[in-house]
Amino acid sequence: MADQGRGEGQNPKGKKTATRQSRSCRVCRLRKVKCDRVKPCHACCAHGHPSKCVYDIGPDDDEAQPIAQAEEIQNLRNEIKELRTRINQQGGQEARTRKLAELERLFQAIRSEPIDVVDNLVGSIRTNRQDRLSKATVKRENLPLRMLTPASFDDKDDDGETLEGWHLVRSRKPYSGFSDSHSSSSGSGSSSSTDSITVDEDWSGPLSRFAPQKPMLDLFIQRFVDAFSPEVDASSGHAGALRAGAEIRMFSPLISSAYDAVSLTFFGRTVKDPRIEAAGIKLYPKVLRSLQEALLDPERSRSEATLVTVTLLLAFESIERTSDAGVVAHVRGAAQLIQHRGPENHVQGVEHLLFAELRPYWVGVSLVDRKPCFMDNDAWKNIPWSMGTTTKDMLHYLIDLVVEIPALLGEHDDLVAAQESQILGKGELRAKQARLWNALSDLTNRFEQWKRKHVDTYPGGPIKEMEIPQSSTDPFPIFRCRDLRTMKIVEPPPLVYPDLRLLQTMCFYYAIRLIFSTIDDRPEGTVSMPEKYQFACGITRSLEDYLRRAPGNMINRLAFATRVAWEAFPPGGPEREFMGQVFNLVEKRHSLRLWGSFMPELTTRPGSPP
């Protein structure tokens, strides 16, 4: 009886264990690991398989249903809010509120104010710092923000690098929306006074809920995200991938370190402060080492953290251009990583956004390498959109055709090499050439069908030729080209598009047709020289409309097409002179060294001059 009683007492416990196991997701049950019962759970997210997190629970069992990840995050935010309220009730509420208000106003100013306002703000910070240094010796623990330099970390190893204890000092300026709250309420003028905001380590009100020890980095990261992942609608082209990556950085030290390095570097270049820029560059090797370790790990190499970091460092290369082949190397690495992960791992979340938004980059590197593209199959053309995270638009339907071109470029190169080496007989050469010509003819017809379906009847309206009013404070270079009938130099008006998505798509289309024409030597049906010239002019005449309307650094989406147009024009002509001015303008305005180099690494022609 005693044994029976003990058995009965143990039954509920054993039954509870079995029930808890049965409520785990399929992957955690198979791996026999603990599941936190969030959808998708932490284990599946950490291993890069959020789409595989499936729970075998009936819809009627409400108590056993997993909690959604968004709901779990909201619960955590509510808990943090309650804890912050309890801390504030312990005293010092007024001081902490004032500090938070000051920091938030600075945050908004650097994020949204014009560049000249930000420059003035940064200049006032520098001036105030110099005045303070001339009056007193600044202690190590009270370093101001502008002393964030590599020397600040000299006594710390790479693993101990931190940005704690930053101090932000600024002089009061009469900027709109940036006045001191308690000063204005007292009625005293604050424009001539000087104050400081000190962000101490024990301060309990940082902008970030997740990284209280690095409050100022949130500001830099937000500035970077606003530039490289602006909030735009579908008519401008989706750009939310890096913004979504920033929102999950608290879950991954790798992603967090990468955003720290890139945002510091970008902010330093934007405000022309080499010390902040150098601080970000110093963090870059550490991120690369961590990324290399992740890539060598079979599990971590497939995680979303690794994919986000690789793509993020692509943005870093466009800012700094650490080497001549850095940008292409990162694009190639990201494309190989996407191929390694498979199409089923890019159906939702950050992974889908990175794949879909930057899809022109992934096919572009295959065009540069002139090798078959891994996306040239039905799985990659359909599975990533199977869950409806986003929908295919005209650009993606164009890319469905473009993915066939890299293989044709490789076939053409092999055919030319065989002709030069004479290793193939004439009959075999003619057969290979006939197959290539048939493929070129078929693809040309499908390009024309795509244009008739998506461009000629575009719902937003047609592309127009019109003059864009010039600003005396923001002039734009004037494009000049030749009238092919008279060979005189003329100034055609810019092309103005109904929306930026059509503009980006058409520039990509013109570039693809130019690349395609370099191997199209069919006796008839090829693109004529005047048509090639008009394709290149179409790209250059679109640049002003895009640069004036595109938010942030979305101009990077035209980098590949712009380089293709550059190569289509003859050296020394007015067309290249205009493009050189645009390259330098983009480098100066958007802090992108990639453009200032004229982007020779993006060429699809081996041996193309820089």
Coordinates of C-alpha atoms in Angstrom, one line a residue:
M1 CA 0.0 0.0 0.0
A2 CA 2.8 2.3 0.8
D3 CA 4.5 1.6 -2.5
Q4 CA 1.2 2.1 -4.2
G5 CA 0.7 5.4 -2.4
R6 CA 4.2 6.6 -3.4
G7 CA 3.4 5.6 -7.0
E8 CA 0.2 7.6 -6.9
G9 CA 2.1 10.5 -5.5
Q10 CA 4.7 10.4 -8.3
N11 CA 2.2 10.1 -11.1
P12 CA 1.2 13.8 -11.2
K13 CA 4.9 14.8 -11.3
G14 CA 5.7 12.4 -14.1
K15 CA 2.6 13.4 -16.0
K16 CA 3.6 17.1 -15.7
T17 CA 7.0 16.4 -17.2
A18 CA 5.5 14.6 -20.1
T19 CA 3.0 17.4 -20.7
R20 CA 5.7 20.0 -20.6
Q21 CA 7.8 18.1 -23.1
S22 CA 4.8 17.6 -25.4
R23 CA 4.2 21.4 -25.3
S24 CA 7.7 22.2 -26.6
C25 CA 8.2 22.9 -30.3
R26 CA 9.2 20.1 -32.7
V27 CA 12.8 21.2 -33.0
C28 CA 13.4 21.4 -29.3
R29 CA 11.7 18.0 -28.7
L30 CA 13.9 16.5 -31.4
R31 CA 17.1 18.1 -30.0
K32 CA 16.0 17.3 -26.4
V33 CA 16.6 20.9 -25.3
K34 CA 14.6 23.2 -23.1
C35 CA 12.0 25.3 -25.0
D36 CA 10.9 28.6 -23.7
R37 CA 7.6 28.2 -25.5
V38 CA 7.8 31.5 -27.3
K39 CA 7.0 31.4 -31.0
P40 CA 9.6 31.3 -32.5
C41 CA 11.5 30.1 -29.4
H42 CA 15.0 31.3 -28.4
A43 CA 16.6 28.0 -29.3
C44 CA 15.3 28.0 -32.9
C45 CA 16.2 31.7 -33.3
A46 CA 19.7 31.1 -32.0
H47 CA 20.3 28.3 -34.5
G48 CA 19.0 30.3 -37.4
H49 CA 15.8 28.3 -38.0
P50 CA 12.9 30.5 -36.8
S51 CA 10.6 29.4 -39.6
K52 CA 11.0 25.8 -38.4
C53 CA 9.6 26.5 -34.9
V54 CA 6.3 24.7 -35.0
Y55 CA 4.1 23.6 -32.1
D56 CA 1.9 20.5 -32.4
I57 CA -0.9 21.9 -30.3
G58 CA -4.6 21.9 -31.2
P59 CA -6.3 25.2 -31.6
D60 CA -8.8 24.3 -28.8
D61 CA -6.1 23.9 -26.2
D62 CA -5.8 27.6 -25.2
E63 CA -3.7 27.1 -22.1
A64 CA -1.1 25.2 -24.1
Q65 CA -0.7 27.7 -26.9
P66 CA 2.8 29.3 -27.1
I67 CA 3.2 33.0 -26.5
A68 CA 4.0 35.1 -29.5
Q69 CA 7.5 36.7 -29.5
A70 CA 6.0 40.2 -29.9
E71 CA 3.8 39.6 -26.8
E72 CA 6.8 38.3 -24.8
I73 CA 8.8 41.4 -25.7
Q74 CA 5.9 43.6 -24.6
N75 CA 5.7 41.7 -21.3
L76 CA 9.5 42.4 -20.8
R77 CA 9.0 46.0 -21.6
N78 CA 6.2 46.3 -19.1
E79 CA 8.3 44.6 -16.5
I80 CA 11.2 47.0 -17.2
K81 CA 8.7 49.9 -17.0
E82 CA 7.6 48.7 -13.5
L83 CA 11.2 48.3 -12.3
R84 CA 12.0 51.8 -13.6
T85 CA 9.0 53.2 -11.8
R86 CA 10.1 51.6 -8.6
I87 CA 13.6 53.0 -9.0
N88 CA 12.3 56.5 -9.7
Q89 CA 10.1 56.4 -6.6
Q90 CA 13.3 56.0 -4.5
G91 CA 14.2 59.7 -5.1
G92 CA 16.0 61.9 -7.6
Q93 CA 13.0 61.8 -10.0
E94 CA 13.3 65.4 -11.1
A95 CA 17.0 65.2 -11.9
R96 CA 16.7 61.9 -13.8
T97 CA 13.7 63.3 -15.8
R98 CA 15.6 66.4 -16.7
K99 CA 18.6 64.3 -17.9
L100 CA 16.4 62.0 -19.9
A101 CA 14.6 65.0 -21.5
E102 CA 18.0 66.6 -22.4
L103 CA 19.3 63.4 -23.9
E104 CA 16.1 62.8 -25.9
R105 CA 16.2 66.3 -27.3
L106 CA 19.8 65.8 -28.4
F107 CA 18.9 62.4 -29.8
Q108 CA 16.2 63.9 -32.0
A109 CA 18.4 66.8 -33.1
I110 CA 21.2 64.6 -34.3
R111 CA 18.8 62.2 -35.9
S112 CA 16.6 64.7 -37.8
E113 CA 18.2 68.1 -38.0
P114 CA 19.9 69.3 -41.2
I115 CA 23.6 68.5 -41.5
D116 CA 24.6 72.1 -40.9
V117 CA 22.7 72.2 -37.6
V118 CA 24.4 69.0 -36.6
D119 CA 27.8 70.4 -37.6
N120 CA 27.1 73.5 -35.4
L121 CA 26.1 71.3 -32.5
V122 CA 29.2 69.2 -32.8
G123 CA 31.3 72.3 -33.1
S124 CA 29.8 73.7 -29.9
I125 CA 30.6 70.4 -28.1
R126 CA 34.3 70.6 -29.3
T127 CA 34.6 74.2 -28.2
N128 CA 33.1 73.6 -24.8
R129 CA 35.4 70.6 -24.3
Q130 CA 38.5 72.7 -25.1
D131 CA 37.4 75.4 -22.7
R132 CA 36.9 72.8 -19.9
L133 CA 40.3 71.2 -20.6
S134 CA 42.0 74.6 -20.4
K135 CA 40.6 75.2 -16.9
A136 CA 40.9 71.9 -15.3
T137 CA 42.4 68.4 -15.7
V138 CA 39.7 66.0 -16.8
K139 CA 39.8 62.8 -14.8
R140 CA 39.7 59.5 -16.6
E141 CA 36.3 58.5 -15.3
N142 CA 34.9 61.8 -16.5
L143 CA 36.0 61.8 -20.2
P144 CA 33.7 63.9 -22.4
L145 CA 32.1 62.5 -25.5
R146 CA 34.5 64.1 -27.8
M147 CA 37.4 62.3 -26.2
L148 CA 36.2 59.0 -27.5
T149 CA 39.4 58.1 -29.3
P150 CA 41.5 55.0 -29.8
A151 CA 43.7 56.4 -27.1
S152 CA 40.8 56.2 -24.7
F153 CA 41.0 52.5 -24.9
D154 CA 44.8 52.1 -24.7
D155 CA 44.7 50.5 -21.3
K156 CA 42.0 48.0 -22.2
D157 CA 42.3 44.8 -24.2
D158 CA 39.8 44.0 -27.0
D159 CA 37.6 41.9 -24.7
G160 CA 37.3 44.7 -22.2
E161 CA 36.5 47.6 -24.6
T162 CA 33.6 49.6 -23.4
L163 CA 32.0 52.9 -23.9
E164 CA 30.8 53.4 -20.4
G165 CA 31.1 56.8 -18.6
W166 CA 30.8 59.0 -21.7
H167 CA 30.0 62.6 -21.0
L168 CA 28.1 64.8 -23.4
V169 CA 28.7 68.5 -23.2
R170 CA 27.0 71.1 -25.4
S171 CA 26.5 74.8 -25.4
R172 CA 22.9 76.1 -25.5
K173 CA 21.9 77.2 -29.0
P174 CA 18.6 78.7 -30.0
Y175 CA 17.7 75.7 -32.2
S176 CA 14.0 75.0 -32.6
G177 CA 12.8 72.4 -30.3
F178 CA 16.1 72.1 -28.5
S179 CA 15.8 74.6 -25.6
D180 CA 16.2 73.7 -21.9
S181 CA 12.8 72.9 -20.4
H182 CA 13.4 74.4 -16.9
S183 CA 15.3 77.4 -18.3
S184 CA 12.5 78.3 -20.6
S185 CA 10.0 77.9 -17.8
S186 CA 11.9 80.4 -15.6
G187 CA 11.9 82.9 -18.4
S188 CA 15.7 83.4 -18.4
G189 CA 17.5 83.4 -21.7
S190 CA 19.6 80.3 -22.2
S191 CA 21.3 80.9 -25.6
S192 CA 24.2 82.6 -24.0
S193 CA 24.7 80.2 -21.1
T194 CA 26.6 77.0 -21.1
D195 CA 25.5 73.7 -19.5
S196 CA 26.5 70.1 -19.6
I197 CA 24.8 66.8 -19.6
T198 CA 26.6 64.1 -17.7
V199 CA 25.6 60.5 -18.4
D200 CA 26.9 58.7 -15.3
E201 CA 27.0 54.9 -15.0
D202 CA 24.4 55.0 -12.2
W203 CA 22.0 57.0 -14.3
S204 CA 18.7 55.0 -14.6
G205 CA 17.1 56.6 -17.6
P206 CA 19.0 55.8 -20.9
L207 CA 17.3 55.9 -24.2
S208 CA 17.9 52.1 -24.7
R209 CA 16.0 49.7 -22.5
F210 CA 18.6 47.0 -23.1
A211 CA 22.0 48.7 -22.9
P212 CA 22.0 51.2 -20.0
Q213 CA 25.8 51.2 -19.9
K214 CA 26.0 52.6 -23.5
P215 CA 23.3 55.3 -23.7
M216 CA 25.0 57.3 -26.4
L217 CA 25.5 54.4 -28.7
D218 CA 21.7 54.2 -29.2
L219 CA 21.9 57.7 -30.6
F220 CA 24.7 56.8 -33.1
I221 CA 22.9 53.5 -34.1
Q222 CA 19.7 55.3 -34.7
R223 CA 21.5 57.9 -36.9
F224 CA 23.0 55.0 -38.9
V225 CA 19.7 53.1 -39.2
D226 CA 17.9 56.3 -40.4
A227 CA 20.5 56.7 -43.1
F228 CA 20.9 53.1 -44.3
S229 CA 17.4 51.8 -43.5
P230 CA 15.0 54.7 -43.7
E231 CA 11.3 54.2 -43.0
V232 CA 9.8 54.3 -46.5
D233 CA 6.8 52.8 -48.2
A234 CA 6.7 50.3 -51.1
S235 CA 6.6 53.1 -53.7
S236 CA 10.1 54.0 -52.6
G237 CA 11.4 50.5 -52.2
H238 CA 11.5 48.5 -49.0
A239 CA 14.4 49.4 -46.7
G240 CA 13.6 47.9 -43.3
A241 CA 16.2 45.1 -43.1
L242 CA 19.0 46.9 -41.2
R243 CA 16.3 48.6 -39.0
A244 CA 14.9 45.2 -38.1
G245 CA 18.4 43.9 -37.4
A246 CA 19.0 46.8 -35.0
E247 CA 15.9 45.8 -33.1
I248 CA 17.2 42.3 -32.3
R249 CA 20.8 43.3 -31.5
M250 CA 20.2 42.9 -27.8
F251 CA 19.8 39.2 -28.4
S252 CA 23.2 38.7 -30.0
P253 CA 26.6 40.1 -28.9
L254 CA 27.8 39.6 -32.5
I255 CA 25.1 41.9 -34.0
S256 CA 25.5 44.4 -31.1
S257 CA 29.2 44.7 -31.6
A258 CA 28.8 45.1 -35.4
Y259 CA 26.2 47.9 -35.0
D260 CA 28.5 49.6 -32.5
A261 CA 31.5 49.6 -34.9
V262 CA 29.5 50.6 -38.0
S263 CA 27.4 53.4 -36.3
L264 CA 30.5 55.0 -34.6
T265 CA 32.4 55.0 -37.9
F266 CA 29.5 56.4 -39.9
F267 CA 28.7 59.1 -37.3
G268 CA 32.4 60.1 -37.1
R269 CA 32.6 60.5 -40.9
T270 CA 29.3 62.3 -41.0
V271 CA 30.3 65.0 -38.5
K272 CA 33.9 64.9 -39.7
D273 CA 35.3 63.9 -36.3
P274 CA 38.2 61.5 -37.0
R275 CA 38.4 60.5 -33.4
I276 CA 34.9 59.0 -33.3
E277 CA 35.5 57.4 -36.7
A278 CA 38.8 55.9 -35.5
A279 CA 37.0 54.5 -32.4
G280 CA 34.6 52.6 -34.7
I281 CA 37.4 51.4 -37.0
K282 CA 39.2 50.1 -34.0
L283 CA 36.2 47.9 -33.1
Y284 CA 36.0 46.5 -36.7
P285 CA 38.8 43.9 -36.4
K286 CA 37.2 42.5 -33.3
V287 CA 33.9 42.1 -35.1
L288 CA 35.6 40.4 -38.0
R289 CA 37.2 37.9 -35.7
S290 CA 33.9 37.1 -34.0
L291 CA 32.3 36.7 -37.4
Q292 CA 35.0 34.4 -38.6
E293 CA 34.5 32.2 -35.6
A294 CA 30.7 32.1 -36.3
L295 CA 31.3 31.2 -39.9
L296 CA 33.5 28.2 -38.9
D297 CA 30.8 26.9 -36.6
P298 CA 28.3 24.6 -38.4
E299 CA 25.3 25.8 -36.3
R300 CA 26.2 29.5 -35.9
S301 CA 27.0 29.9 -39.6
R302 CA 23.3 29.4 -40.4
S303 CA 22.0 31.7 -37.7
E304 CA 20.3 35.0 -38.4
A305 CA 22.9 36.8 -36.3
T306 CA 25.7 35.8 -38.7
L307 CA 23.7 36.8 -41.8
V308 CA 22.8 40.2 -40.2
T309 CA 26.4 40.9 -39.3
V310 CA 27.8 40.0 -42.8
T311 CA 25.3 42.3 -44.4
L312 CA 25.9 45.1 -41.9
L313 CA 29.7 45.0 -42.6
L314 CA 28.8 45.5 -46.2
A315 CA 27.5 48.9 -45.2
F316 CA 30.7 49.5 -43.3
E317 CA 32.7 48.8 -46.4
S318 CA 30.7 51.3 -48.4
I319 CA 31.5 53.9 -45.8
E320 CA 35.2 53.2 -45.3
R321 CA 36.2 51.1 -48.3
T322 CA 39.0 49.4 -46.3
S323 CA 40.3 47.7 -49.5
D324 CA 39.7 47.7 -53.3
A325 CA 37.8 44.5 -53.1
G326 CA 36.2 44.8 -49.7
V327 CA 32.6 45.6 -50.9
V328 CA 32.5 42.8 -53.4
A329 CA 34.1 40.4 -50.9
H330 CA 31.3 41.1 -48.4
V331 CA 28.6 40.8 -51.0
R332 CA 30.0 37.5 -52.2
G333 CA 30.3 36.2 -48.7
A334 CA 26.7 37.2 -47.8
A335 CA 25.5 35.6 -51.0
Q336 CA 27.3 32.3 -50.2
L337 CA 25.9 32.4 -46.7
I338 CA 22.3 32.9 -48.1
Q339 CA 22.9 29.9 -50.4
H340 CA 24.2 27.8 -47.5
R341 CA 21.1 28.6 -45.4
G342 CA 18.7 27.6 -48.2
P343 CA 15.5 29.3 -49.4
E344 CA 13.3 27.8 -46.6
N345 CA 15.2 29.9 -44.1
H346 CA 14.4 33.2 -45.8
V347 CA 10.6 33.2 -45.6
Q348 CA 10.0 35.6 -42.7
G349 CA 11.7 37.9 -40.2
V350 CA 15.0 39.7 -40.7
E351 CA 16.3 36.8 -42.9
H352 CA 13.6 37.4 -45.5
L353 CA 14.1 41.2 -45.5
L354 CA 17.8 40.8 -46.0
F355 CA 17.3 38.4 -48.9
A356 CA 14.4 40.3 -50.6
E357 CA 15.5 43.9 -50.2
L358 CA 19.1 43.3 -51.2
R359 CA 18.4 40.7 -53.9
P360 CA 19.9 43.0 -56.6
Y361 CA 23.2 42.8 -54.7
W362 CA 23.1 39.0 -54.6
V363 CA 22.6 38.6 -58.3
G364 CA 24.9 41.6 -59.0
V365 CA 27.9 39.7 -57.5
S366 CA 27.2 36.8 -59.9
L367 CA 27.3 39.3 -62.8
V368 CA 30.6 40.6 -61.6
D369 CA 32.0 37.1 -61.2
R370 CA 30.4 36.0 -64.5
K371 CA 29.5 32.7 -63.0
P372 CA 26.1 30.9 -62.6
C373 CA 23.8 32.4 -60.0
F374 CA 22.5 30.1 -57.2
M375 CA 19.1 31.9 -57.4
D376 CA 18.5 30.6 -60.9
N377 CA 15.9 27.9 -59.9
D378 CA 12.3 27.8 -59.0
A379 CA 12.9 27.2 -55.3
W380 CA 14.7 30.5 -54.8
K381 CA 12.2 32.3 -57.0
N382 CA 9.2 31.2 -55.0
I383 CA 9.8 29.7 -51.5
P384 CA 11.1 33.0 -49.8
W385 CA 7.7 34.6 -50.6
S386 CA 5.6 31.6 -49.7
M387 CA 4.5 32.9 -46.3
G388 CA 3.5 36.3 -47.6
T389 CA 6.0 38.3 -45.5
T390 CA 6.4 40.6 -48.5
T391 CA 5.0 40.4 -52.1
K392 CA 6.9 40.3 -55.3
D393 CA 6.9 43.6 -57.3
M394 CA 8.2 44.5 -60.7
L395 CA 11.8 44.6 -59.6
H396 CA 11.7 41.0 -58.3
Y397 CA 10.1 39.8 -61.5
L398 CA 12.9 41.5 -63.4
I399 CA 15.5 39.8 -61.2
D400 CA 13.8 36.4 -62.0
L401 CA 15.0 37.0 -65.5
V402 CA 18.4 38.5 -64.6
V403 CA 19.5 35.5 -62.7
E404 CA 19.9 33.6 -66.0
I405 CA 22.5 36.1 -67.3
P406 CA 25.6 35.2 -65.2
A407 CA 25.6 31.7 -66.7
L408 CA 25.4 33.1 -70.2
L409 CA 28.3 35.5 -69.5
G410 CA 30.3 32.4 -68.4
E411 CA 29.3 30.5 -71.5
H412 CA 30.3 33.4 -73.7
D413 CA 33.7 33.7 -72.0
D414 CA 34.3 29.9 -72.5
L415 CA 33.3 30.2 -76.1
V416 CA 35.8 33.1 -76.7
A417 CA 38.5 31.2 -75.0
A418 CA 37.8 28.1 -77.1
Q419 CA 38.0 30.2 -80.3
E420 CA 41.3 31.7 -79.3
S421 CA 42.9 28.4 -78.2
Q422 CA 41.3 26.5 -81.1
I423 CA 40.8 23.4 -78.9
L424 CA 37.4 22.8 -80.4
G425 CA 36.4 21.9 -83.9
K426 CA 34.5 24.3 -86.1
G427 CA 31.3 22.1 -85.9
E428 CA 31.4 22.1 -82.1
L429 CA 32.0 25.8 -81.9
R430 CA 29.1 26.5 -84.2
A431 CA 26.8 24.3 -82.1
K432 CA 27.8 26.1 -78.9
Q433 CA 27.4 29.5 -80.5
A434 CA 24.0 28.5 -81.8
R435 CA 22.8 27.4 -78.3
L436 CA 24.1 30.7 -76.9
W437 CA 22.4 32.8 -79.5
N438 CA 19.1 30.9 -79.0
A439 CA 19.3 31.6 -75.2
L440 CA 20.1 35.3 -75.9
S441 CA 17.1 35.6 -78.3
D442 CA 14.7 34.0 -75.8
L443 CA 15.8 36.1 -72.9
T444 CA 15.7 39.3 -75.0
N445 CA 12.0 38.6 -75.8
R446 CA 11.2 38.0 -72.2
F447 CA 12.8 41.3 -71.2
E448 CA 10.6 43.1 -73.7
Q449 CA 7.5 41.3 -72.4
W450 CA 8.5 42.3 -68.9
K451 CA 8.8 46.0 -69.9
R452 CA 5.5 46.0 -71.7
K453 CA 3.7 44.4 -68.8
H454 CA 5.2 46.4 -65.9
V455 CA 6.6 49.6 -67.2
D456 CA 4.6 50.7 -70.2
T457 CA 1.4 50.4 -68.3
Y458 CA 2.7 51.5 -64.9
P459 CA -0.2 52.5 -62.6
G460 CA 1.7 55.5 -61.2
G461 CA 2.1 57.1 -64.7
P462 CA 4.8 57.5 -67.3
I463 CA 8.4 58.6 -67.0
K464 CA 8.7 62.3 -67.9
E465 CA 11.4 64.6 -69.1
M466 CA 11.3 67.9 -67.1
E467 CA 13.6 70.4 -65.6
I468 CA 14.2 70.2 -61.9
P469 CA 14.4 73.6 -60.1
Q470 CA 18.0 74.2 -59.0
S471 CA 18.7 75.4 -55.5
S472 CA 21.4 78.0 -55.0
T473 CA 22.5 76.2 -51.8
D474 CA 22.3 72.7 -53.2
P475 CA 23.4 72.8 -56.9
F476 CA 23.5 69.6 -58.9
P477 CA 25.9 68.9 -61.9
I478 CA 24.4 69.4 -65.3
F479 CA 24.4 66.4 -67.6
R480 CA 25.7 66.9 -71.1
C481 CA 25.8 64.3 -73.9
R482 CA 25.9 64.1 -77.6
D483 CA 23.0 64.3 -80.0
L484 CA 23.8 61.2 -82.1
R485 CA 22.2 62.7 -85.2
T486 CA 24.3 65.9 -85.2
M487 CA 27.1 64.8 -82.8
K488 CA 26.7 68.2 -81.0
I489 CA 26.8 68.4 -77.2
V490 CA 23.4 69.0 -75.7
E491 CA 21.8 69.2 -72.3
P492 CA 18.9 66.9 -72.1
P493 CA 16.5 67.4 -69.1
P494 CA 16.5 65.0 -66.2
L495 CA 14.1 62.0 -66.2
V496 CA 11.5 62.3 -63.4
Y497 CA 9.7 59.2 -62.2
P498 CA 6.3 58.8 -60.5
D499 CA 8.1 57.0 -57.6
L500 CA 11.5 55.9 -56.6
R501 CA 10.8 52.1 -57.0
L502 CA 10.2 52.6 -60.7
L503 CA 13.4 54.7 -60.9
Q504 CA 15.5 52.0 -59.2
T505 CA 14.0 49.3 -61.3
M506 CA 14.5 51.1 -64.6
C507 CA 18.2 51.9 -63.8
F508 CA 18.7 48.3 -63.0
Y509 CA 17.0 47.3 -66.2
Y510 CA 19.1 49.7 -68.3
A511 CA 22.3 48.3 -66.7
I512 CA 21.2 44.7 -67.3
R513 CA 20.5 45.5 -71.0
L514 CA 23.9 47.1 -71.3
I515 CA 25.7 44.1 -69.7
F516 CA 23.6 41.7 -71.9
S517 CA 24.5 43.6 -75.0
T518 CA 28.3 43.0 -74.5
I519 CA 27.9 39.3 -75.3
D520 CA 25.0 39.6 -77.9
D521 CA 26.8 39.2 -81.2
R522 CA 23.9 37.7 -83.1
P523 CA 23.6 38.6 -86.8
E524 CA 20.3 40.3 -86.2
G525 CA 18.1 41.4 -83.2
T526 CA 21.0 42.8 -81.2
V527 CA 21.0 46.1 -79.3
S528 CA 22.4 48.9 -81.6
M529 CA 25.0 51.4 -80.5
P530 CA 22.5 54.2 -80.3
E531 CA 20.3 52.1 -78.1
K532 CA 23.3 51.3 -75.8
Y533 CA 24.0 55.0 -75.6
Q534 CA 20.4 55.8 -74.6
F535 CA 20.4 53.0 -72.0
A536 CA 23.5 54.6 -70.4
C537 CA 22.0 58.1 -70.6
G538 CA 18.8 56.8 -69.1
I539 CA 20.8 55.9 -65.9
T540 CA 22.7 59.2 -65.7
R541 CA 19.6 61.3 -66.4
S542 CA 17.8 59.5 -63.5
L543 CA 20.4 60.3 -60.9
E544 CA 19.3 63.8 -60.0
D545 CA 15.7 62.8 -59.4
Y546 CA 16.8 59.9 -57.1
L547 CA 19.4 61.9 -55.2
R548 CA 17.0 64.7 -54.5
R549 CA 14.1 62.5 -53.4
A550 CA 15.7 59.4 -51.8
P551 CA 16.0 59.4 -48.0
G552 CA 19.1 58.5 -46.2
N553 CA 21.8 56.5 -48.1
M554 CA 19.4 54.6 -50.4
I555 CA 21.6 55.9 -53.3
N556 CA 23.7 52.8 -52.7
R557 CA 21.0 50.9 -54.6
L558 CA 22.1 52.7 -57.7
A559 CA 25.8 52.0 -57.3
F560 CA 25.9 49.0 -59.6
A561 CA 23.9 50.6 -62.4
T562 CA 25.9 53.8 -62.2
R563 CA 29.2 52.0 -62.6
V564 CA 27.8 50.1 -65.6
A565 CA 26.8 53.4 -67.2
W566 CA 30.2 54.8 -66.5
E567 CA 31.8 52.0 -68.5
A568 CA 29.4 52.5 -71.4
F569 CA 30.6 56.0 -72.0
P570 CA 33.8 56.9 -73.9
P571 CA 36.7 58.1 -71.8
G572 CA 37.3 61.9 -71.8
G573 CA 33.7 62.8 -72.8
P574 CA 31.3 65.1 -71.1
E575 CA 29.2 62.1 -69.9
R576 CA 32.1 60.8 -67.7
E577 CA 32.8 64.3 -66.5
F578 CA 29.3 64.6 -65.2
M579 CA 29.4 61.2 -63.6
G580 CA 32.7 62.0 -61.9
Q581 CA 31.1 65.1 -60.4
V582 CA 28.2 62.9 -59.1
F583 CA 30.5 60.4 -57.6
N584 CA 32.3 63.1 -55.7
L585 CA 29.0 64.7 -54.7
V586 CA 27.7 61.4 -53.2
E587 CA 30.9 60.8 -51.3
K588 CA 30.8 64.2 -49.8
R589 CA 27.0 64.4 -49.1
H590 CA 26.5 60.8 -47.9
S591 CA 29.9 60.0 -46.4
L592 CA 30.5 57.0 -48.7
R593 CA 34.0 56.5 -49.8
L594 CA 32.9 53.7 -52.2
W595 CA 31.4 56.3 -54.5
G596 CA 34.5 58.6 -54.3
S597 CA 36.6 55.7 -55.7
F598 CA 34.4 55.4 -58.8
M599 CA 33.6 51.8 -57.7
P600 CA 36.0 49.9 -60.0
E601 CA 35.3 46.7 -58.0
L602 CA 31.7 46.7 -59.4
T603 CA 32.7 46.3 -63.0
T604 CA 31.4 43.3 -65.0
R605 CA 34.1 43.7 -67.6
P606 CA 37.5 42.2 -66.7
G607 CA 40.3 44.7 -67.1
S608 CA 37.9 47.7 -67.1
P609 CA 39.8 50.9 -66.3
P610 CA 39.0 52.6 -63.0

